[in-house]
Short mmCIF file of C-alpha atoms and ligand atoms in Angstrom, two decimals:
data_model
loop_
_atom_site.label_atom_id
_atom_site.label_comp_id
_atom_site.label_asym_id
_atom_site.label_seq_id
_atom_site.Cartn_x
_atom_site.Cartn_y
_atom_site.Cartn_z
CA MET A 1 59.36 -80.06 137.70
CA GLY A 2 56.51 -80.43 135.26
CA PRO A 3 55.85 -82.35 132.06
CA LEU A 4 58.69 -80.64 130.23
CA ARG A 5 61.98 -79.62 131.70
CA GLU A 6 62.87 -75.99 132.17
CA GLY A 7 64.38 -74.56 129.01
CA ALA A 8 62.99 -77.28 126.75
CA PHE A 9 61.92 -74.57 124.33
CA ARG A 10 64.91 -72.47 123.42
CA GLY A 11 65.51 -70.39 120.33
CA ARG A 12 63.51 -67.40 119.31
CA LEU A 13 60.34 -68.88 117.88
CA HIS A 14 58.58 -69.25 121.19
CA ASP A 15 59.79 -66.09 122.85
CA ALA A 16 57.79 -63.05 123.72
CA ARG A 17 59.10 -60.98 120.84
CA THR A 18 57.84 -63.46 118.25
CA ALA A 19 54.55 -63.73 120.14
CA VAL A 20 54.15 -59.96 119.94
CA SER A 21 55.11 -59.80 116.24
CA VAL A 22 52.56 -62.43 115.26
CA GLY A 23 50.03 -61.40 117.89
CA ARG A 24 49.67 -57.86 116.66
CA LEU A 25 49.01 -59.06 113.12
CA ALA A 26 46.44 -61.57 114.34
CA GLY A 27 44.91 -58.88 116.54
CA ALA A 28 44.72 -56.42 113.64
CA ALA A 29 42.95 -59.03 111.47
CA LEU A 30 40.47 -59.78 114.25
CA VAL A 31 39.75 -56.10 114.84
CA VAL A 32 39.10 -55.45 111.12
CA CYS A 33 36.89 -58.53 111.10
CA PHE A 34 34.97 -57.31 114.15
CA VAL A 35 34.41 -53.75 112.91
CA THR A 36 33.30 -54.87 109.44
CA GLY A 37 31.09 -57.48 111.10
CA LEU A 38 29.37 -54.70 113.09
CA VAL A 39 28.71 -52.85 109.83
CA SER A 40 27.23 -55.97 108.30
CA HIS A 41 25.06 -56.67 111.33
CA TYR A 42 23.60 -53.17 111.50
CA LEU A 43 22.99 -52.91 107.75
CA GLN A 44 21.14 -56.22 107.85
CA GLN A 45 19.28 -55.72 111.09
CA PRO A 46 19.23 -52.04 112.03
CA PRO A 47 17.81 -50.87 115.35
CA GLY A 48 14.40 -49.23 114.94
CA TRP A 49 15.62 -45.63 114.99
CA ALA A 50 18.13 -46.29 112.20
CA VAL A 51 15.88 -48.10 109.72
CA ASN A 52 15.06 -45.04 107.62
CA VAL A 53 18.42 -43.28 107.80
CA LEU A 54 20.97 -45.95 106.91
CA PRO A 55 23.37 -44.57 104.29
CA SER A 56 22.77 -45.70 100.72
CA ARG A 57 26.19 -44.32 99.70
CA PRO A 58 28.84 -45.12 98.76
CA VAL A 59 27.17 -47.67 96.51
CA TRP A 60 30.12 -50.02 96.97
CA GLY A 61 30.32 -49.54 100.75
CA TYR A 62 28.98 -52.93 101.76
CA ARG A 63 30.92 -54.62 99.00
CA LEU A 64 34.11 -53.22 100.51
CA THR A 65 33.32 -53.88 104.18
CA GLN A 66 32.02 -57.39 103.64
CA GLY A 67 34.88 -58.25 101.31
CA LEU A 68 37.23 -57.11 104.08
CA HIS A 69 35.25 -59.03 106.67
CA VAL A 70 35.65 -62.34 104.91
CA ALA A 71 39.23 -61.63 103.77
CA SER A 72 40.39 -60.59 107.26
CA GLY A 73 38.64 -63.62 108.77
CA ILE A 74 40.42 -65.93 106.33
CA ALA A 75 43.77 -64.18 106.93
CA ALA A 76 43.23 -64.51 110.68
CA ILE A 77 43.23 -68.32 110.42
CA PRO A 78 46.96 -68.76 109.65
CA LEU A 79 47.81 -65.80 111.91
CA VAL A 80 45.96 -67.23 114.91
CA LEU A 81 47.40 -70.70 114.33
CA ALA A 82 50.92 -69.20 114.14
CA LYS A 83 50.29 -67.24 117.31
CA LEU A 84 49.10 -70.36 119.12
CA TRP A 85 52.14 -72.27 117.94
CA THR A 86 54.42 -69.53 119.19
CA VAL A 87 52.95 -69.53 122.68
CA TYR A 88 52.01 -73.18 123.14
CA PRO A 89 55.02 -73.96 125.40
CA ARG A 90 53.31 -71.81 127.99
CA LEU A 91 50.70 -74.54 128.30
CA PHE A 92 53.38 -76.48 130.14
CA ALA A 93 54.31 -73.68 132.52
CA TRP A 94 54.91 -75.01 135.99
CA PRO A 95 53.23 -74.74 138.43
CA PRO A 96 50.08 -74.54 136.28
CA LEU A 97 48.36 -72.11 138.62
CA LYS A 98 50.36 -69.73 140.74
CA SER A 99 47.66 -67.53 142.19
CA VAL A 100 44.06 -66.52 141.80
CA THR A 101 44.95 -63.81 139.27
CA HIS A 102 47.09 -66.26 137.34
CA ALA A 103 44.19 -68.74 137.28
CA LEU A 104 41.85 -66.04 135.99
CA GLU A 105 44.34 -65.01 133.34
CA ARG A 106 44.67 -68.58 132.11
CA LEU A 107 40.90 -68.94 132.10
CA SER A 108 40.51 -65.79 130.01
CA ILE A 109 43.06 -67.10 127.54
CA ALA A 110 41.22 -70.42 127.34
CA VAL A 111 38.03 -68.51 126.50
CA LEU A 112 39.85 -66.33 123.95
CA VAL A 113 41.41 -69.32 122.19
CA ALA A 114 38.23 -71.41 122.20
CA VAL A 115 35.98 -68.62 120.96
CA THR A 116 38.44 -67.43 118.31
CA LEU A 117 38.86 -70.92 116.87
CA LEU A 118 35.12 -71.54 116.91
CA GLN A 119 34.36 -68.16 115.36
CA LEU A 120 36.90 -68.53 112.55
CA ALA A 121 35.96 -72.13 111.79
CA THR A 122 32.19 -71.55 111.71
CA GLY A 123 32.64 -68.30 109.77
CA LEU A 124 34.69 -70.17 107.17
CA LEU A 125 32.03 -72.88 106.90
CA ASN A 126 29.42 -70.18 106.44
CA THR A 127 31.25 -68.90 103.36
CA VAL A 128 30.58 -72.30 101.79
CA GLN A 129 27.03 -72.32 103.21
CA TRP A 130 27.62 -75.43 105.25
CA TYR A 131 25.90 -75.38 108.63
CA PRO A 132 26.66 -78.65 110.38
CA TRP A 133 25.31 -77.43 113.74
CA PRO A 134 21.88 -77.01 115.26
CA TRP A 135 22.05 -73.32 116.22
CA ASN A 136 21.32 -70.18 114.21
CA PHE A 137 24.58 -69.08 112.61
CA ARG A 138 24.04 -65.34 112.58
CA GLN A 139 22.93 -64.98 116.20
CA THR A 140 25.76 -67.16 117.43
CA HIS A 141 28.35 -65.41 115.28
CA TRP A 142 27.15 -62.07 116.64
CA ALA A 143 27.21 -63.13 120.30
CA LEU A 144 30.59 -64.86 120.01
CA ALA A 145 32.06 -61.78 118.35
CA TRP A 146 31.44 -59.79 121.53
CA VAL A 147 32.88 -62.51 123.74
CA LEU A 148 35.92 -62.65 121.47
CA VAL A 149 36.48 -58.90 121.53
CA GLY A 150 36.03 -58.75 125.30
CA ALA A 151 38.52 -61.56 125.84
CA LEU A 152 40.92 -59.98 123.34
CA LEU A 153 40.84 -56.59 125.07
CA LEU A 154 41.43 -58.27 128.42
CA HIS A 155 44.34 -60.21 126.97
CA ILE A 156 45.87 -57.05 125.50
CA ALA A 157 45.45 -55.23 128.82
CA VAL A 158 47.08 -58.05 130.80
CA LYS A 159 49.94 -58.33 128.30
CA ALA A 160 50.37 -54.58 127.77
CA PRO A 161 53.82 -54.46 129.45
CA VAL A 162 55.12 -57.36 127.33
CA ILE A 163 53.60 -55.90 124.16
CA ALA A 164 55.14 -52.49 124.89
CA ALA A 165 58.56 -54.02 125.59
CA HIS A 166 58.68 -55.85 122.26
CA TRP A 167 56.81 -53.46 119.99
CA GLY A 168 59.71 -51.44 118.60
CA ARG A 169 62.69 -52.41 116.50
CA ARG A 170 64.53 -53.65 119.56
CA SER A 171 63.16 -55.35 122.61
CA ALA A 172 63.56 -53.41 125.83
CA GLY A 173 66.85 -54.24 127.60
CA THR A 174 66.08 -56.39 130.61
CA LEU A 175 64.26 -59.17 128.82
CA ARG A 176 67.18 -61.46 128.03
CA LEU A 177 66.29 -61.74 124.35
CA PRO A 178 68.81 -61.63 121.54
CA ALA A 179 69.18 -58.00 120.51
CA ALA A 180 68.86 -58.50 116.78
CA ASP A 181 66.36 -60.66 114.95
CA GLY A 182 67.87 -64.05 114.22
CA PRO A 183 67.32 -65.92 110.99
CA ASP A 184 64.94 -68.43 112.62
CA ARG A 185 62.46 -65.75 113.66
CA ARG A 186 62.66 -64.02 110.31
CA ALA A 187 62.11 -67.30 108.46
CA PHE A 188 59.13 -68.05 110.65
CA LEU A 189 57.57 -64.63 110.12
CA ALA A 190 58.19 -64.89 106.37
CA THR A 191 56.45 -68.27 106.34
CA VAL A 192 53.47 -66.88 108.21
CA GLY A 193 53.37 -63.95 105.79
CA ALA A 194 53.50 -66.33 102.83
CA ALA A 195 50.64 -68.39 104.28
CA VAL A 196 48.51 -65.27 104.77
CA GLY A 197 49.36 -64.10 101.26
CA ALA A 198 48.50 -67.49 99.78
CA VAL A 199 45.07 -67.79 101.40
CA THR A 200 44.30 -64.17 100.58
CA VAL A 201 45.38 -64.22 96.94
CA THR A 202 43.50 -67.46 96.21
CA THR A 203 40.23 -66.24 97.74
CA ALA A 204 40.07 -62.43 97.48
CA GLY A 205 39.21 -62.65 93.77
CA GLN A 206 35.66 -63.67 94.75
CA SER A 207 35.11 -60.02 95.57
CA PHE A 208 38.14 -58.10 94.36
CA THR A 209 37.69 -58.79 90.65
CA PRO A 210 41.24 -57.82 89.48
CA LEU A 211 42.34 -61.01 91.30
CA LYS A 212 39.57 -63.17 89.89
CA ASP A 213 41.90 -65.33 87.81
CA LEU A 214 43.66 -66.41 91.01
CA ASP A 215 40.40 -67.21 92.78
CA VAL A 216 40.83 -70.97 93.02
CA LEU A 217 39.87 -71.64 96.64
CA ALA A 218 36.85 -69.40 97.19
CA PRO A 219 33.44 -71.05 96.90
CA ARG A 220 32.26 -68.53 94.26
CA HIS A 221 33.93 -67.28 91.12
CA PRO A 222 32.72 -63.90 89.84
CA ASP A 223 32.39 -65.17 86.28
CA HIS A 224 30.45 -68.35 87.02
CA GLY A 225 26.71 -67.94 86.80
CA PRO A 226 24.01 -66.96 84.36
CA GLN A 227 24.48 -63.48 82.82
CA HIS A 228 28.03 -63.34 84.24
CA LEU A 229 26.82 -63.05 87.81
CA PRO A 230 27.01 -65.74 90.51
CA VAL A 231 23.82 -67.06 92.06
CA ASN A 232 23.47 -67.68 95.75
CA ARG A 233 20.14 -69.50 95.78
CA THR A 234 18.76 -70.76 92.50
CA ALA A 235 15.09 -70.60 91.60
CA ALA A 236 14.91 -74.38 91.98
CA ALA A 237 16.41 -74.20 95.48
CA ALA A 238 13.91 -71.47 96.41
CA GLY A 239 11.01 -73.53 95.05
CA ILE A 240 10.28 -71.13 92.17
CA THR A 241 9.25 -72.72 88.89
CA ALA A 242 8.12 -71.18 85.63
CA GLY A 243 4.60 -72.33 86.62
CA HIS A 244 4.57 -69.93 89.59
CA LEU A 245 5.05 -67.02 87.26
CA THR A 246 2.16 -67.49 84.87
CA GLY A 247 -0.30 -64.66 85.33
CA TYR A 248 2.34 -62.65 87.19
CA ARG A 249 1.21 -59.45 88.84
CA LEU A 250 3.08 -56.95 90.92
CA THR A 251 0.89 -55.82 93.82
CA VAL A 252 1.62 -52.46 95.41
CA ARG A 253 -0.14 -51.80 98.72
CA GLY A 254 -0.34 -48.31 100.13
CA PRO A 255 -2.76 -45.39 100.39
CA HIS A 256 -3.69 -45.96 96.71
CA PRO A 257 -3.07 -49.66 96.06
CA TYR A 258 -2.72 -51.04 92.53
CA ASP A 259 -1.66 -54.08 90.51
CA LEU A 260 0.49 -54.28 87.41
CA THR A 261 0.80 -57.08 84.89
CA LEU A 262 4.28 -57.77 83.59
CA PRO A 263 3.69 -55.88 80.29
CA GLN A 264 2.37 -52.90 82.30
CA LEU A 265 5.40 -52.99 84.56
CA GLN A 266 7.72 -53.23 81.57
CA ALA A 267 6.04 -50.21 79.99
CA LEU A 268 6.86 -47.89 82.91
CA PRO A 269 9.79 -45.42 82.61
CA ARG A 270 13.07 -47.33 82.87
CA HIS A 271 16.20 -46.34 84.70
CA SER A 272 19.53 -48.04 84.92
CA ALA A 273 22.24 -48.35 87.51
CA VAL A 274 25.58 -50.08 87.90
CA LEU A 275 25.42 -51.69 91.32
CA PRO A 276 27.04 -54.69 92.97
CA ILE A 277 25.50 -57.75 94.52
CA ALA A 278 27.59 -58.13 97.68
CA CYS A 279 26.76 -61.39 99.38
CA VAL A 280 27.35 -61.67 103.11
CA GLU A 281 29.33 -64.82 102.36
CA GLY A 282 32.02 -62.72 100.78
CA TRP A 283 31.58 -62.82 97.01
CA SER A 284 30.53 -59.69 95.17
CA LYS A 285 30.27 -58.39 91.66
CA ASN A 286 29.14 -55.27 89.87
CA ALA A 287 26.41 -55.54 87.29
CA HIS A 288 24.40 -53.34 84.99
CA TRP A 289 20.74 -53.28 86.03
CA SER A 290 17.72 -51.63 84.52
CA GLY A 291 14.18 -51.41 85.76
CA VAL A 292 11.64 -49.19 87.47
CA ARG A 293 12.55 -46.91 90.35
CA ILE A 294 11.06 -48.05 93.63
CA ARG A 295 10.30 -44.45 94.50
CA ASP A 296 8.24 -44.05 91.31
CA LEU A 297 6.20 -47.13 92.23
CA LEU A 298 5.70 -45.76 95.75
CA ASP A 299 4.73 -42.27 94.55
CA ARG A 300 2.07 -43.84 92.39
CA ALA A 301 0.69 -45.60 95.48
CA GLY A 302 0.61 -42.29 97.35
CA ALA A 303 3.24 -43.38 99.87
CA PRO A 304 4.76 -40.65 102.06
CA HIS A 305 8.47 -39.92 101.49
CA SER A 306 9.28 -41.19 104.95
CA ALA A 307 7.73 -44.60 104.29
CA THR A 308 9.39 -47.87 105.16
CA ILE A 309 8.33 -50.66 102.82
CA ARG A 310 8.02 -54.41 102.97
CA VAL A 311 9.04 -56.39 99.91
CA VAL A 312 7.52 -59.83 99.52
CA SER A 313 8.89 -62.49 97.20
CA LEU A 314 6.88 -65.08 95.32
CA GLN A 315 9.10 -67.53 97.17
CA LYS A 316 7.10 -69.24 99.90
CA GLY A 317 8.86 -69.31 103.26
CA GLY A 318 12.59 -68.95 103.87
CA ALA A 319 14.39 -66.12 105.62
CA TYR A 320 14.84 -64.05 102.46
CA SER A 321 11.31 -64.17 101.11
CA VAL A 322 10.25 -61.03 103.02
CA MET A 323 12.47 -57.97 103.39
CA GLU A 324 12.03 -54.51 104.86
CA MET A 325 13.55 -51.42 103.29
CA GLY A 326 13.90 -48.06 105.01
CA ALA A 327 13.15 -44.72 103.40
CA SER A 328 16.79 -43.83 102.63
CA TYR A 329 16.97 -46.81 100.26
CA ALA A 330 13.40 -46.68 99.01
CA ARG A 331 13.77 -43.00 97.98
CA ASP A 332 17.22 -43.44 96.43
CA PRO A 333 17.10 -42.87 92.65
CA LEU A 334 19.38 -45.89 92.17
CA THR A 335 17.10 -48.32 93.99
CA LEU A 336 15.29 -50.30 91.33
CA LEU A 337 12.80 -53.02 90.83
CA ALA A 338 15.15 -54.47 88.26
CA LEU A 339 13.77 -56.20 85.19
CA SER A 340 17.00 -56.68 83.31
CA LEU A 341 20.59 -57.54 84.06
CA ASN A 342 23.62 -56.88 81.87
CA GLY A 343 21.40 -56.00 78.93
CA ALA A 344 18.99 -58.95 78.96
CA PRO A 345 15.83 -59.82 80.92
CA LEU A 346 16.63 -61.31 84.32
CA ASP A 347 17.45 -64.98 84.34
CA LEU A 348 15.03 -67.00 86.47
CA ASP A 349 17.91 -67.62 88.90
CA HIS A 350 18.46 -63.87 89.22
CA GLY A 351 14.86 -63.22 90.18
CA PHE A 352 12.80 -63.06 86.98
CA PRO A 353 10.52 -61.24 86.40
CA ALA A 354 11.53 -58.56 88.93
CA ARG A 355 14.03 -58.21 91.76
CA ILE A 356 15.28 -55.53 94.10
CA ILE A 357 18.65 -53.91 93.58
CA ALA A 358 19.68 -51.14 95.98
CA PRO A 359 23.01 -49.40 96.68
CA ASN A 360 25.13 -50.22 99.74
CA ARG A 361 23.00 -53.13 100.94
CA PRO A 362 23.82 -56.76 101.83
CA GLY A 363 23.04 -59.29 99.09
CA VAL A 364 20.53 -61.07 101.33
CA LEU A 365 18.29 -57.99 101.12
CA GLN A 366 18.34 -57.83 97.29
CA THR A 367 15.11 -59.78 97.11
CA LYS A 368 14.41 -61.85 93.99
CA TRP A 369 11.07 -62.86 92.39
CA VAL A 370 9.30 -59.83 93.87
CA GLY A 371 5.51 -60.13 93.96
CA MET A 372 4.47 -57.35 96.32
CA LEU A 373 5.57 -53.99 97.68
CA GLU A 374 3.77 -52.88 100.82
CA VAL A 375 3.97 -49.45 102.46
CA ILE A 376 4.19 -50.17 106.17
CA VAL A 377 4.75 -46.76 107.79
N1 MTE B 401 13.57 -64.39 97.30
C1 MTE B 401 14.88 -64.50 97.52
N2 MTE B 401 15.70 -63.46 97.23
C2 MTE B 401 17.04 -63.54 97.44
C3 MTE B 401 17.60 -64.71 97.98
C4 MTE B 401 16.74 -65.79 98.30
O1 MTE B 401 17.15 -66.85 98.77
N3 MTE B 401 15.38 -65.65 98.04
N4 MTE B 401 18.98 -64.76 98.20
C5 MTE B 401 19.64 -63.48 98.43
C6 MTE B 401 21.09 -63.54 98.50
S1 MTE B 401 21.74 -64.29 99.88
C7 MTE B 401 21.91 -62.95 97.57
S2 MTE B 401 23.57 -62.84 97.79
C8 MTE B 401 21.36 -62.38 96.33
C9 MTE B 401 22.05 -63.03 95.17
O2 MTE B 401 21.50 -62.57 93.97
P1 MTE B 401 21.89 -63.29 92.59
O3 MTE B 401 21.60 -64.76 92.78
O4 MTE B 401 21.04 -62.65 91.58
O5 MTE B 401 23.34 -63.04 92.36
O6 MTE B 401 19.96 -62.60 96.23
C10 MTE B 401 19.23 -62.42 97.41
N5 MTE B 401 17.82 -62.48 97.11
MO1 MO B 402 23.93 -63.74 99.99
#
């Protein structure tokens, strides 16, 4: 009975042991992706109580977690496809629905597969900043992540006996599987491993600079960009022209507000820091920054140590033109209003005349073309 006869899929590539071998790798990639995604979400959009206490160390923390987020998401693509290929004969199981529980199980798998494919595909498109859909990427990515994890946990719970039976070196006795791994399964797993290795090695260099020479598939290369640093949004794309900057003044609003011209700002005590830009889209690179400490500018305005600040760009409109920074970053001695990058004044595309650089923060919050600092608490 059914569209395919019983036993149409023989061999070891579609059996439960192969499904478990590939499934646990896919599951591990998805779990790393989920946990690092949580980190990214909360660093970008902390709940109110956390705003002033987010950790500003280690300075490379976000670079690591977001690099892992994008790398594990990319690695999950071949792993999930391999897993689906391993189990697809079950689509033809007959009868299609045996009971209410069986119907619910199949429904949960349909949700898991649909959400996982959607999440990986849209996440990948986000790394190239292509948004061919009408909804807000970040909100949707966040909501789908929870659906995915819920469906994944349910799937693991339902399959726990099968997973346990095939986890070790040998499958448990009663399952009518060949005792030893046959060459077909090993060849398949090696192919999947090679695919994961290939997509990882050709993209990880966008963040893991020792591999930068192999970075041929990632949208960004760490060496391409003015002053040896990539640019996410150029001044032209943000609507900033040299004309906007004539008569530049930095405005600081607080208990004792003041204004500084560019020469006055440049004359303040300088500090330097080696800190990465770590873009949420997965590229990152360390750079040598120098500028004025944010905390010095705030002290001069009489801001309390516990102050949260708002940073406003000269850029008009756009999600990144206004940014809030909690006290743990604002007070950090490494958090700068940077005026120079890798030994030269900031390029216009890197935020000339002044931009924020802070440790352990997503690139989207490293505001460029800063015109105003405002003490808000
Ligand atoms: N005003 C403003 N600041 C901004 C952005 C922006 O679009 N507008 N992009 C942000 C993003 S997404 C990143 S990753 C960093 C990139 O900085 P860079 O172009 O100097 O490498 O700047 C951030 N600062
Ligand atoms: Mo970014």
